[in-house]
XYZ file of C-alpha atoms in Angstrom:
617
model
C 34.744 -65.920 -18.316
C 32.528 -66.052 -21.152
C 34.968 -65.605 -24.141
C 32.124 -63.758 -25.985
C 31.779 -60.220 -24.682
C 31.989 -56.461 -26.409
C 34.275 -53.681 -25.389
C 32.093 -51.068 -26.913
C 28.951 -50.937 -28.297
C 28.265 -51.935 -32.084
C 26.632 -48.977 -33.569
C 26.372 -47.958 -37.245
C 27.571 -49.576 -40.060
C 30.748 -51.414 -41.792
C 32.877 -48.917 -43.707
C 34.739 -52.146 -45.822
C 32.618 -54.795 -46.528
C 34.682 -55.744 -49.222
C 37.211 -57.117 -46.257
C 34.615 -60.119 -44.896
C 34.470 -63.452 -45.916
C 31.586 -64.354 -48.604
C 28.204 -65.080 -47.271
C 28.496 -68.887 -48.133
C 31.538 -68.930 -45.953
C 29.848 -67.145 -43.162
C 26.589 -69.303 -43.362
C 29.255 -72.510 -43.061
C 31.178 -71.378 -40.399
C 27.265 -71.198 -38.283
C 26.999 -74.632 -39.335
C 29.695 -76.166 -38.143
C 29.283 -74.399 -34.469
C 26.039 -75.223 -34.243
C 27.283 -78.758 -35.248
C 29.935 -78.877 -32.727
C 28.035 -76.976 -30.334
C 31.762 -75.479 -29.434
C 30.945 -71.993 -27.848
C 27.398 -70.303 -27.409
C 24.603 -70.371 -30.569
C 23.281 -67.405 -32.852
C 20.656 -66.658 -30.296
C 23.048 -66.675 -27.415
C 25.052 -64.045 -29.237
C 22.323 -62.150 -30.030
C 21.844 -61.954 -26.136
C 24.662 -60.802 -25.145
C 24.781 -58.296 -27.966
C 22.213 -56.489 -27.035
C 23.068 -56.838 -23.473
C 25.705 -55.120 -23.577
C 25.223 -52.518 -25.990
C 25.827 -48.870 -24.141
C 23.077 -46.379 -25.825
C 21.331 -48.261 -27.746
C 17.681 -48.512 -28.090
C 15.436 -50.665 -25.824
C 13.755 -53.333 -27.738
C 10.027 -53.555 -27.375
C 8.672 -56.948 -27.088
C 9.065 -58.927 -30.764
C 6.382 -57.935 -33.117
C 4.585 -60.536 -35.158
C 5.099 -60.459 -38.707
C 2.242 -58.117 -40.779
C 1.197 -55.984 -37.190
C 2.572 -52.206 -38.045
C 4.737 -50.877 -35.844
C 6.423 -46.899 -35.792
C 10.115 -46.871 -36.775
C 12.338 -46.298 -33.683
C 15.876 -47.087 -34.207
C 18.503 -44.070 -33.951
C 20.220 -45.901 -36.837
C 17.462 -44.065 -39.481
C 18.798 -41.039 -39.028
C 22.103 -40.973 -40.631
C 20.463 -43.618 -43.680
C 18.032 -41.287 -44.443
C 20.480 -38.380 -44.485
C 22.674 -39.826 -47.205
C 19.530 -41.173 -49.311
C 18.430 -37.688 -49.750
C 18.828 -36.285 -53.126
C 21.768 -33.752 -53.102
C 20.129 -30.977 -53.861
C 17.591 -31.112 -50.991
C 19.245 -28.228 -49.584
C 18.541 -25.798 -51.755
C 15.094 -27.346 -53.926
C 12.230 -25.713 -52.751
C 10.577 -29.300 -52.805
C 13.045 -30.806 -51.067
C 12.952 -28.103 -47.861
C 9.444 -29.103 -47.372
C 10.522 -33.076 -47.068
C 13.716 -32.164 -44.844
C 11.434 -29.949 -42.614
C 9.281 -32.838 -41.963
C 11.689 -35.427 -41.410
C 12.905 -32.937 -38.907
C 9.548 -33.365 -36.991
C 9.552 -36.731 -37.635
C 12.972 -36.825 -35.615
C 14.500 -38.455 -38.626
C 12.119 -41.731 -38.934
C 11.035 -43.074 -42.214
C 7.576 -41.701 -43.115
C 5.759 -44.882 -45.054
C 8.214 -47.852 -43.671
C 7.866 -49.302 -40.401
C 9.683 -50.942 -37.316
C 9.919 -54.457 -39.648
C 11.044 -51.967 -42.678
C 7.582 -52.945 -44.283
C 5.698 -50.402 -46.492
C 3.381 -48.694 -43.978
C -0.402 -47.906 -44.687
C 0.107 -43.922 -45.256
C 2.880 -45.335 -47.779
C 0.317 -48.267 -49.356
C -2.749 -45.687 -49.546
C -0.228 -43.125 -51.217
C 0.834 -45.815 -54.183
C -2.183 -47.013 -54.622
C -3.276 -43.176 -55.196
C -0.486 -42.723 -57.910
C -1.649 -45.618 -59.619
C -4.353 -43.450 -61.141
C -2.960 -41.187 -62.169
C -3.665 -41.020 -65.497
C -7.188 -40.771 -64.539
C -6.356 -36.866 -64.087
C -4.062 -36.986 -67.105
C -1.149 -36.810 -65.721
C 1.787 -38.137 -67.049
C 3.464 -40.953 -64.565
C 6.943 -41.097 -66.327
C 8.138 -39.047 -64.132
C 7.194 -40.882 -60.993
C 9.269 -43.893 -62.212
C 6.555 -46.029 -60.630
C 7.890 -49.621 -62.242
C 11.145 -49.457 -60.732
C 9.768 -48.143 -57.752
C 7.677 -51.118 -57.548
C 11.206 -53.214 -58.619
C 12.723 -51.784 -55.698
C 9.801 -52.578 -52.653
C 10.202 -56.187 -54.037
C 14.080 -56.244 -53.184
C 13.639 -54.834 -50.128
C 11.225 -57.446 -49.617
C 13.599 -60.355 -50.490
C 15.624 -58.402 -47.858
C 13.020 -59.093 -45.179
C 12.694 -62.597 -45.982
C 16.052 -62.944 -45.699
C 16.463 -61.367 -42.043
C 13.929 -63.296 -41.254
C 15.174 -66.747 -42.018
C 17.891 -65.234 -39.668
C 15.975 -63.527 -37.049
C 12.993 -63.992 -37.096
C 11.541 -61.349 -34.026
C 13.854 -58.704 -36.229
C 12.824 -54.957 -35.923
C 14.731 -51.810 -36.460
C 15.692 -51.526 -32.831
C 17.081 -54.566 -32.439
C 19.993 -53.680 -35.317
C 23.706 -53.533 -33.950
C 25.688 -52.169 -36.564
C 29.648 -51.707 -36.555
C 31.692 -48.726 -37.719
C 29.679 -46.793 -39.481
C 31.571 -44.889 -42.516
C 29.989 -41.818 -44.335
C 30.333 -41.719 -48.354
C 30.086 -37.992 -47.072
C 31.742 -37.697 -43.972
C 34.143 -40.437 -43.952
C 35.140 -42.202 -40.567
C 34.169 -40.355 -37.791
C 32.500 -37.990 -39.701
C 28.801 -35.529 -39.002
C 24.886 -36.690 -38.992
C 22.452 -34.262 -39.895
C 22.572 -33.260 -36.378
C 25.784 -32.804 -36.245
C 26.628 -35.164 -33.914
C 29.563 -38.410 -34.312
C 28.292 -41.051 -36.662
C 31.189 -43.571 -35.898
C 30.072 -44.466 -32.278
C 31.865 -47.467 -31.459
C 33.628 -50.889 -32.757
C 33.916 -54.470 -32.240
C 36.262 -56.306 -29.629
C 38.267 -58.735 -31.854
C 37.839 -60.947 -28.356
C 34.399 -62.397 -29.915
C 34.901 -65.704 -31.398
C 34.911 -66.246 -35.112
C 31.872 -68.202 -35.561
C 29.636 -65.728 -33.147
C 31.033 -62.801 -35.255
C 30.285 -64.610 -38.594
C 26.813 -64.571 -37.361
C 26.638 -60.964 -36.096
C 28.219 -59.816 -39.445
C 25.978 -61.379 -41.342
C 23.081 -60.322 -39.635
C 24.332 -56.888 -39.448
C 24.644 -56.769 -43.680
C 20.821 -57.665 -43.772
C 19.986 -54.802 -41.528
C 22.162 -52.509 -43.433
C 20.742 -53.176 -46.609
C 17.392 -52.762 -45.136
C 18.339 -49.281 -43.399
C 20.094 -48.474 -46.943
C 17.106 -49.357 -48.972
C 14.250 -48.673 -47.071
C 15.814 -44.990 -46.580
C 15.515 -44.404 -50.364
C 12.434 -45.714 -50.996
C 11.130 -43.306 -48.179
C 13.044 -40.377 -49.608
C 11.930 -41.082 -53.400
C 8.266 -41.646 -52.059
C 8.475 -38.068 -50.360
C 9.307 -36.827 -53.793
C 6.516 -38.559 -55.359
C 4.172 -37.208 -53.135
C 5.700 -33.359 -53.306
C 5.291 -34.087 -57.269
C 1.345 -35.016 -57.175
C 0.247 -32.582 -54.624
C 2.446 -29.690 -57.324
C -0.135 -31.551 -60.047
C -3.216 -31.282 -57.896
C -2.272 -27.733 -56.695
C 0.592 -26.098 -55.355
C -1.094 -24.565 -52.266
C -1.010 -27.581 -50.364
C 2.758 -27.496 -49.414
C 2.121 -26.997 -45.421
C -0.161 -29.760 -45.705
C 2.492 -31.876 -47.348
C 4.599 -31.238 -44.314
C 1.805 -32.384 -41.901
C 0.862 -35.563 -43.835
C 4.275 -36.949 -44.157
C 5.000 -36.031 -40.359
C 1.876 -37.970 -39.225
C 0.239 -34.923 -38.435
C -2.464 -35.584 -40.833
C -4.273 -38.477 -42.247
C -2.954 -39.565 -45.459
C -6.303 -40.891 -46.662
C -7.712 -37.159 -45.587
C -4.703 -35.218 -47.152
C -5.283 -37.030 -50.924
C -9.295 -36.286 -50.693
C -8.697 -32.665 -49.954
C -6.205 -32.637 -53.036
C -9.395 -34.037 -55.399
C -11.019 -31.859 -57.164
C -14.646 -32.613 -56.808
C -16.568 -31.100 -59.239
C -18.780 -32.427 -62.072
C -16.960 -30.675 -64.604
C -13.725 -31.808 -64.054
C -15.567 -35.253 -64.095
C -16.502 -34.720 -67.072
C -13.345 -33.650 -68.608
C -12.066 -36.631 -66.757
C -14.831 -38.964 -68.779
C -14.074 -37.344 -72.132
C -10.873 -37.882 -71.569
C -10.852 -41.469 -71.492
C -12.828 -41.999 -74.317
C -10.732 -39.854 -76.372
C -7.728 -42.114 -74.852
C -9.305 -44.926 -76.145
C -9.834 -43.543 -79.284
C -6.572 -42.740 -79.361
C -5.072 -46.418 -78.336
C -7.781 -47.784 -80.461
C -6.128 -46.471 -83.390
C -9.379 -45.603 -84.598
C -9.410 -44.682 -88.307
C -10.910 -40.996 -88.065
C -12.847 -40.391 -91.412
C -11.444 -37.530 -93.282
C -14.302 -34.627 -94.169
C -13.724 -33.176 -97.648
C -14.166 -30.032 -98.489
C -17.811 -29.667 -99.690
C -20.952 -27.765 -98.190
C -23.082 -30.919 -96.708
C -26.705 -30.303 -95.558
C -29.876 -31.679 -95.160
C -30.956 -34.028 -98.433
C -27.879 -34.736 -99.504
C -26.419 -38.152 -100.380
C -23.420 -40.492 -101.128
C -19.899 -41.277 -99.500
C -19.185 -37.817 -98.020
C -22.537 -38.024 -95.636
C -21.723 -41.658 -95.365
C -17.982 -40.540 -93.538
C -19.809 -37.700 -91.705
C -22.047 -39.893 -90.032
C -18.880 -42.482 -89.178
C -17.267 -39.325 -87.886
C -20.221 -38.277 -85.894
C -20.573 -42.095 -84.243
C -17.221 -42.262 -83.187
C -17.596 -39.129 -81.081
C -20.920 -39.638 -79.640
C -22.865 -37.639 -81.424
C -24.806 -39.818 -84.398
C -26.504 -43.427 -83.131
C -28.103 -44.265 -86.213
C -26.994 -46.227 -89.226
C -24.622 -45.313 -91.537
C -26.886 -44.620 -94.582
C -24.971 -42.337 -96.468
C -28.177 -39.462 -96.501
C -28.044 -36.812 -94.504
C -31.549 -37.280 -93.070
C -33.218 -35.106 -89.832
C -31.179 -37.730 -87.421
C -28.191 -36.611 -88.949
C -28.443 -32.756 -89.034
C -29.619 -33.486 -85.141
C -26.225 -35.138 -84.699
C -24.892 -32.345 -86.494
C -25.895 -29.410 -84.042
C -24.984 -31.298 -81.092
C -21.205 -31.904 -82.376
C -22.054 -27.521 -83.224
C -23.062 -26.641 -80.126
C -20.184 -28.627 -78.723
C -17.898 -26.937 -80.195
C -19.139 -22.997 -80.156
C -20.136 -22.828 -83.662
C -23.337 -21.726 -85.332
C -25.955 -24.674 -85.145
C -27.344 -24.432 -88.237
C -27.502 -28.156 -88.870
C -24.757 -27.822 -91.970
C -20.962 -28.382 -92.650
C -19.690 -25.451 -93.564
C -16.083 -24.368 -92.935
C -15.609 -24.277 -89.273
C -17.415 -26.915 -88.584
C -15.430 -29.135 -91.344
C -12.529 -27.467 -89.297
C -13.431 -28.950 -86.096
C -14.437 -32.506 -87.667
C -11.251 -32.824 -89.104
C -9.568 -32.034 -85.928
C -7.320 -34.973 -84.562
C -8.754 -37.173 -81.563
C -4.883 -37.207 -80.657
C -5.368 -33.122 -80.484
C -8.399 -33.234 -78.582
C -7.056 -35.407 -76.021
C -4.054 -33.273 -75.419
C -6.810 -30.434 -75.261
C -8.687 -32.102 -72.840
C -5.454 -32.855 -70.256
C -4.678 -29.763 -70.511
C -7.791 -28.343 -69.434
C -8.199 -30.942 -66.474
C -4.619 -29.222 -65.439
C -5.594 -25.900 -65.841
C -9.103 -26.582 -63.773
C -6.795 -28.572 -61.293
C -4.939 -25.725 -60.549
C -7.458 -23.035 -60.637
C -7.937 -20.695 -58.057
C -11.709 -21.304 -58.483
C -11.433 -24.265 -56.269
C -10.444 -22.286 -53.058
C -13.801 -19.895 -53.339
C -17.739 -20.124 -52.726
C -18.404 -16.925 -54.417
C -16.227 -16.034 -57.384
C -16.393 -14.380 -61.306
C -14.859 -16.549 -63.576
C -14.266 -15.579 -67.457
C -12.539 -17.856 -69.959
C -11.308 -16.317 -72.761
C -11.847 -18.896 -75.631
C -15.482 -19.411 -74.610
C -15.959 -15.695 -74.390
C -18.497 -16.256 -71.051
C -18.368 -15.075 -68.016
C -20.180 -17.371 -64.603
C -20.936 -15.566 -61.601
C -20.460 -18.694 -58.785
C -22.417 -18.731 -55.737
C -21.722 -21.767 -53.146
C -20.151 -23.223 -55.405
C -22.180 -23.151 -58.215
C -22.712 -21.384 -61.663
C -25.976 -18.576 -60.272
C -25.251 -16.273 -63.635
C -23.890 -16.854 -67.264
C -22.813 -13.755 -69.146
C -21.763 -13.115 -72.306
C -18.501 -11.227 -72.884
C -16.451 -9.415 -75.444
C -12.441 -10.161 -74.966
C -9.399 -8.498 -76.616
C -8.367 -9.273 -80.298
C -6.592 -12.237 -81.496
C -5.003 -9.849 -84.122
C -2.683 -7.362 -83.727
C 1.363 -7.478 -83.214
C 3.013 -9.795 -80.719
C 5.171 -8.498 -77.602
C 7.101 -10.259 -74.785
C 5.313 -10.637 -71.872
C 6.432 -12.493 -68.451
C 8.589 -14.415 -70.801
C 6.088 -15.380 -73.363
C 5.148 -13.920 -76.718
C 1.024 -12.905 -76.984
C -0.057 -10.210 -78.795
C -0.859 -6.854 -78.172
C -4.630 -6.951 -77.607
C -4.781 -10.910 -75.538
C -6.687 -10.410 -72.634
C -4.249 -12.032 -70.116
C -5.205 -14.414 -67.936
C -5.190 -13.501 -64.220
C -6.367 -13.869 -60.839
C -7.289 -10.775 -58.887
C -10.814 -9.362 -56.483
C -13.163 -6.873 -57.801
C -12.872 -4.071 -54.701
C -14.957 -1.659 -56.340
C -17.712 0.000 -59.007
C -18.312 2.485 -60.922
C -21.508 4.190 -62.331
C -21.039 6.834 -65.386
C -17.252 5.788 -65.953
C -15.133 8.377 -67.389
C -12.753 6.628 -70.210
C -9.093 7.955 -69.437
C -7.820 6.937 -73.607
C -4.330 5.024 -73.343
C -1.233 5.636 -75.609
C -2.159 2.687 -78.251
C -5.601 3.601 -78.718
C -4.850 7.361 -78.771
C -2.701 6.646 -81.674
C -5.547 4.936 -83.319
C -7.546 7.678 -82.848
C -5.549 9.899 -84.007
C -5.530 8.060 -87.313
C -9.806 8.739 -87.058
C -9.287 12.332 -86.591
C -7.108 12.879 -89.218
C -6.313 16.815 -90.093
C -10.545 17.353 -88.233
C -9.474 19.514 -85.345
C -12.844 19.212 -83.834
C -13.158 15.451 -84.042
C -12.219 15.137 -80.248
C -14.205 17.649 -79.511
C -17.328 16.876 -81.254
C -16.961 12.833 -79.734
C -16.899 14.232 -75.864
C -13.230 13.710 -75.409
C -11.620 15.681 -72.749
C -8.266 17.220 -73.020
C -6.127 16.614 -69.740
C -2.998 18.746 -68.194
C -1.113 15.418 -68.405
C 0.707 14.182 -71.486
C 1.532 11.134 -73.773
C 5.102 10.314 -73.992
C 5.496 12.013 -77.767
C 3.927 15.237 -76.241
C 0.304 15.477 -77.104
C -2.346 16.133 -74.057
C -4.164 12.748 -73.022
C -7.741 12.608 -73.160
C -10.644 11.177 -71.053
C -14.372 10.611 -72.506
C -17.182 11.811 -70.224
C -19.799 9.493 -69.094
C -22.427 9.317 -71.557
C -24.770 7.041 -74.237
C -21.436 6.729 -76.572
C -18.726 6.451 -73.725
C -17.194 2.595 -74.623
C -16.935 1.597 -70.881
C -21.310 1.711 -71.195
C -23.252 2.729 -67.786
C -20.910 0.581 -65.392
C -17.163 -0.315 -64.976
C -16.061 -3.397 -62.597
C -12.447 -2.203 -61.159
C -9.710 -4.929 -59.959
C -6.169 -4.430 -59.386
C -4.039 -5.920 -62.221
C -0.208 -4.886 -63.668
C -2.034 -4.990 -66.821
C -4.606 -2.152 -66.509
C -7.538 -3.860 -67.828
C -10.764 -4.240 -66.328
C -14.633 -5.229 -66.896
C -16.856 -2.786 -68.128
C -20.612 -2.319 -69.592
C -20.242 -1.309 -73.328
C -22.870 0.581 -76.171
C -22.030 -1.625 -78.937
C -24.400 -4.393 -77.936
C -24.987 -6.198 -80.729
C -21.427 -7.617 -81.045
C -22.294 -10.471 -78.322
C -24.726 -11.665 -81.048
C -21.380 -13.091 -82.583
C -20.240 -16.719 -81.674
C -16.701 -15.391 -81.707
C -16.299 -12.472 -79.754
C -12.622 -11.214 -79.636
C -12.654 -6.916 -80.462
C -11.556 -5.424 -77.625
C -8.265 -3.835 -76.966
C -7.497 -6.677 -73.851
C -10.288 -5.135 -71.794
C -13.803 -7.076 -71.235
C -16.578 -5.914 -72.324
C -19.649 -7.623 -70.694
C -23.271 -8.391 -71.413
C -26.185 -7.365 -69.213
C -23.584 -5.547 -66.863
C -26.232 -3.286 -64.715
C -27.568 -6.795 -64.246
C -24.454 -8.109 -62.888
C -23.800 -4.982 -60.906
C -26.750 -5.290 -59.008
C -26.379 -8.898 -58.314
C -22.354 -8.192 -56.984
C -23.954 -4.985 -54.830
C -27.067 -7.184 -53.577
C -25.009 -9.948 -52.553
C -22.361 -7.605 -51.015
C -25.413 -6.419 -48.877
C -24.109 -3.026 -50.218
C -26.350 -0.139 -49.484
C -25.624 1.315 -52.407
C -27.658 -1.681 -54.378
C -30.960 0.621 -53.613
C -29.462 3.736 -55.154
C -28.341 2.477 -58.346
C -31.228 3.452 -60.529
C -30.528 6.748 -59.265
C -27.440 6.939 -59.863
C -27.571 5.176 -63.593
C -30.566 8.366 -64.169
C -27.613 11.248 -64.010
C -24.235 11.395 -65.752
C -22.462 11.796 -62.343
C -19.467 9.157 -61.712
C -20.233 7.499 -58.945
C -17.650 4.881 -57.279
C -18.802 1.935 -54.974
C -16.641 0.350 -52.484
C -17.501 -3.496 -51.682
C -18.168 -5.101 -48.454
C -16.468 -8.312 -49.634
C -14.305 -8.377 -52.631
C -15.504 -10.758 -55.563
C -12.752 -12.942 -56.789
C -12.181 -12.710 -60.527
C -10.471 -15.365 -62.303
C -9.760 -15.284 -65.728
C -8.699 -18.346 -67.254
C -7.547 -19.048 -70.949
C -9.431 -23.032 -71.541
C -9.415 -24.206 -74.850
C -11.996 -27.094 -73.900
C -14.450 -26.058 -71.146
C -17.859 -26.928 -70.381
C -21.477 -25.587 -70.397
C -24.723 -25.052 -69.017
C -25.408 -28.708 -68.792
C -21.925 -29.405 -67.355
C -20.951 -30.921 -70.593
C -17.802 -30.868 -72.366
C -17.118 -27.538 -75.027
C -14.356 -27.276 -77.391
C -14.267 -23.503 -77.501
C -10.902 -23.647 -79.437
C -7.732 -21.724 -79.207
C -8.448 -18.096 -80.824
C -4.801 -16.784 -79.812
C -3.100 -19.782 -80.674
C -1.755 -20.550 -77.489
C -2.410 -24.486 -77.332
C -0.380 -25.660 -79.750
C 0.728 -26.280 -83.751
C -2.826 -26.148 -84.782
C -4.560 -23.134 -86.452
C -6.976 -21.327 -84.319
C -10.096 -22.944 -83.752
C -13.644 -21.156 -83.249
């Protein structure tokens, strides 16, 4: 009877390693049998190893080192289970990666049948690689000793494969399999008995040095290739939250094989030239910044056309280094140079008048270090927009006081607007301190319009007028204010303005649901968007040309309302005007942005929410 023969099958793996014999002993004990040729060789083992294992996997036919094969082995399974992090149970991130490698049936997602890195794990690295061409910081993806750890896993290979070289992931036989959880005996993911079976002592000690040795290589290969898949998960749950946190049932399809990886990362791009853009600026600022680029210092003195000496000398080193001034470095501020001048104006919303007066010595004297962190966090913010989800959208930022009416995709209106005031005392909201007249960012659908708005007064700005009115008891009277049943919490009536020529909310109001009652309305005062800084309003937006825009929202709507307008704009009647098709409005706080040309504008940071710096603009 052939003394080498199993009572059980070998499933799982060694709960005290510590007990065998060193390697070197192991690999000299397979010496000498193949030397005496005593009892039956490696392969012969091998044989009857997997002959004789009850339950375990079929192998397939060897595969040939570099050809990808799927993961098969049952063995995965209780790896991957105790390389998950332990919170996986309760981190929203990690339910998304357990509820995938549930329909994956508990295979690695981006290692294969030879415990190789697959090509949905190669395109995936190779993606995170650039990340810092969306500004993104990669500390957190640990990517170096990620890389550290592929190439010990690789060592691992080569290893196995000195030993067997036809190995695969089916063709493991592992022995008493311990849990650090579960201890002997103890539950899978499933549920189910991890400790499946042991070794017959019967097996002589040469064959078994063999099979033990062999079975450490394809435990440390189950072991590490299980936490490289689980950390590699992670990575890719962290990018897609930096492209956009929508994409989570995607996530779950890509890393399940339901969808392309090489699909899944171009849907997370945003493709857009200004995010390009940002993306360009962003690396010459970065080199700038690593350049260590000596950024000339602009005193404070008036500079303008005719002047001379070492001041318009720096100015024109300061212009260079940006982009904005090719010429030579003469030291007189010459036609070239007060062109060079409006650009780096226009580029950053101040008056072009072709001089340096304060605001724009502000602005040259702002770090490249500060513009750079301005510029990733713009990218972010545009990243995870909710502009990039719609055809047909409004979108206002705040610092740049404009508001762009999209169509397919693209900017078919500019409008001016009017936001609320920088000044004005700070309160807590959602967590974070802004003051009382910030226009809040938010992301909402313009349902409906009115014509000849009636102004229902709020408590804040009642108490400002009240201050107006002082001891006149006609003032309200005499300024078309309305007295209502209803009341102000101190007691006094509330008041509504009828429509009219002096009503603040103009000929047209644009109404969108919001928890912090503000809205987009037509205004009287129109000479105020003549400023280049245009924060007066109480939080509310005021906007330019708004019967314009109105007709444009109701014509595109196909609203048949858009042919009674004129009509309704020559009485004082409020009129309200449902739309077919919501507009989405999205208002956005960007401190850089871009403009008409799809350039790059450093509109500043008016409420000071970007950082230590004054406000800018």
């Amino acid at each position: 009877m052939n003394p080498v023969r199993l009572s059980a099958a070998l499933i799982f793996v060694d709960p005290h390693p510590w007990k065998r014999p060193p390697l070197s002993c192991v690999a000299l004990l397979c010496f000498l049998l193949l030397l005496c040729n005593a009892s039956p060789g490696p392969a012969q083992t091998l044989a009857v190893l997997k002959e004789v294992t009850p339950g375990a996997v079929e192998a397939s036919a060897p595969v040939q080192e570099g050809i990808e094969a799927r993961a098969a082995s049952p063995y995965w399974r209780p790896f991957i289970w105790e390389a998950l992090p332990p919170n996986s149970l309760i981190d929203s991130n990690g339910s998304q990666i357990l509820e995938a490698y549930q329909l994956n049936e508990w295979r690695p997602f981006f290692f294969g049948a030879r415990f190789e890195l697959n090509a949905k794990g190669k395109t995936l690295l190779e993606r995170l690689q650039k990340l810092q061409d969306d500004a993104i910081d990669p500390a957190p993806f640990a990517l170096d000793s990620f890389q550290a750890e592929l190439l010990k896993l690789e060592s691992l290979r080569q290893a196995l494969m000195v030993l067997d070289p036809a190995f695969r992931d089916t063709l493991a036989v592992l022995e008493d399999w311990e849990s650090p959880q579960t201890g002997s005996g103890g539950k899978g993911p499933d549920g189910g008995n991890i400790r499946l079976a042991s070794a017959n002592s019967q097996i002589p000690l040469p064959e078994k040095a063999f099979a033990r040795d062999r079975e450490e290589h394809y435990r440390q290969l189950f072991r590490t290739a299980s936490l490289l898949d689980t950390r590699l998960a992670e990575k890719l749950v962290r990018f897609t939250a930096s492209m956009h946190p929508r994409y989570r049932d995607e996530q779950v399809k890509v890393l399940s094989d339901q969808m392309d990886m090489a699909d899944f990362l171009r849907g997370l791009e945003l493709a857009s030239p200004q995010y390009e853009n940002l993306k360009k600026a962003a690396r010459m600022y970065s080199a700038l910044v690593s350049g260590d680029v000596k950024q000339p210092v602009i005193a404070g003195v008036r500079l303008q056309l005719g002047d001379r000496g070492d001041a318009v000398a720096a100015l024109q080193k300061r212009l260079h280094q940006e982009g904005f001034y090719d010429g030579k470095i003469t030291g007189v501020f010459d036609v070239s140079t007060q062109d060079a001048v409006k650009k780096f104006q226009r580029a950053h919303l101040v008056d072009d008048d072709g001089t340096i007066g304060k605001q724009t010595q502000q602005w040259l004297n702002v770090s490249y270090r500060f513009k750079l962190g301005m510029i990733r966090d713009a990218m972010r913010n545009l990243r995870l927009s909710e502009a990039r989800f719609h055809d047909r959208y409004i979108r206002i930022n705040i610092p740049q006081f404009t508001l762009e009416y999209y169509k397919e995709g693209r900017v078919h209106a500019v409008h001016r607007v009017i936001v609320g005031k920088a000044s004005g005392k700070k309160i807590k909201l959602q967590g974070r301190l802004v003051g009382e007249n910030h226009t809040p960012p938010l992301t909402s659908a313009i349902e409906q319009l009115v014509i000849n708005p009636r102004w229902y007064v709020s408590d804040r700005i009642r108490q400002e007028l009240n201050g107006q009115a002082g001891d006149d008891p006609t003032y309200f009277v005499r300024n078309g204010y309305v007295q209502m049943s209803s009341q102000h919490p101190w007691g006094e009536h509330r008041l509504y303005m009828l429509p009219g020529p002096s009503n603040p909310l103009g000929r047209v109001k644009f109404d969108f649901p919001n928890p912090y009652a503000v809205y987009l309305h037509d205004t009287p005062k129109k000479y105020l968007f003549q400023r280049s800084r245009r924060d007066f309003s109480h939080g509310c937006i005021r906007v330019e040309r708004a019967q314009e825009l109105a007709q444009l929202l109701l014509t595109d709507d196909g609203n048949p309302a858009a042919q009674k307008t004129q009509t309704y704009y020559a009485t004082n009647r409020q009129v309200f005007i449902r739309l077919e098709q919501p507009v989405p409005i999205i208002i956005e706080y960007q401190p850089v942005s871009f403009g008409s040309d799809n350039e790059v504008v450093f509109c500043g940071d008016p409420y000071g929410w970007f950082g230590e710096k004054p406000s800018l603009g």
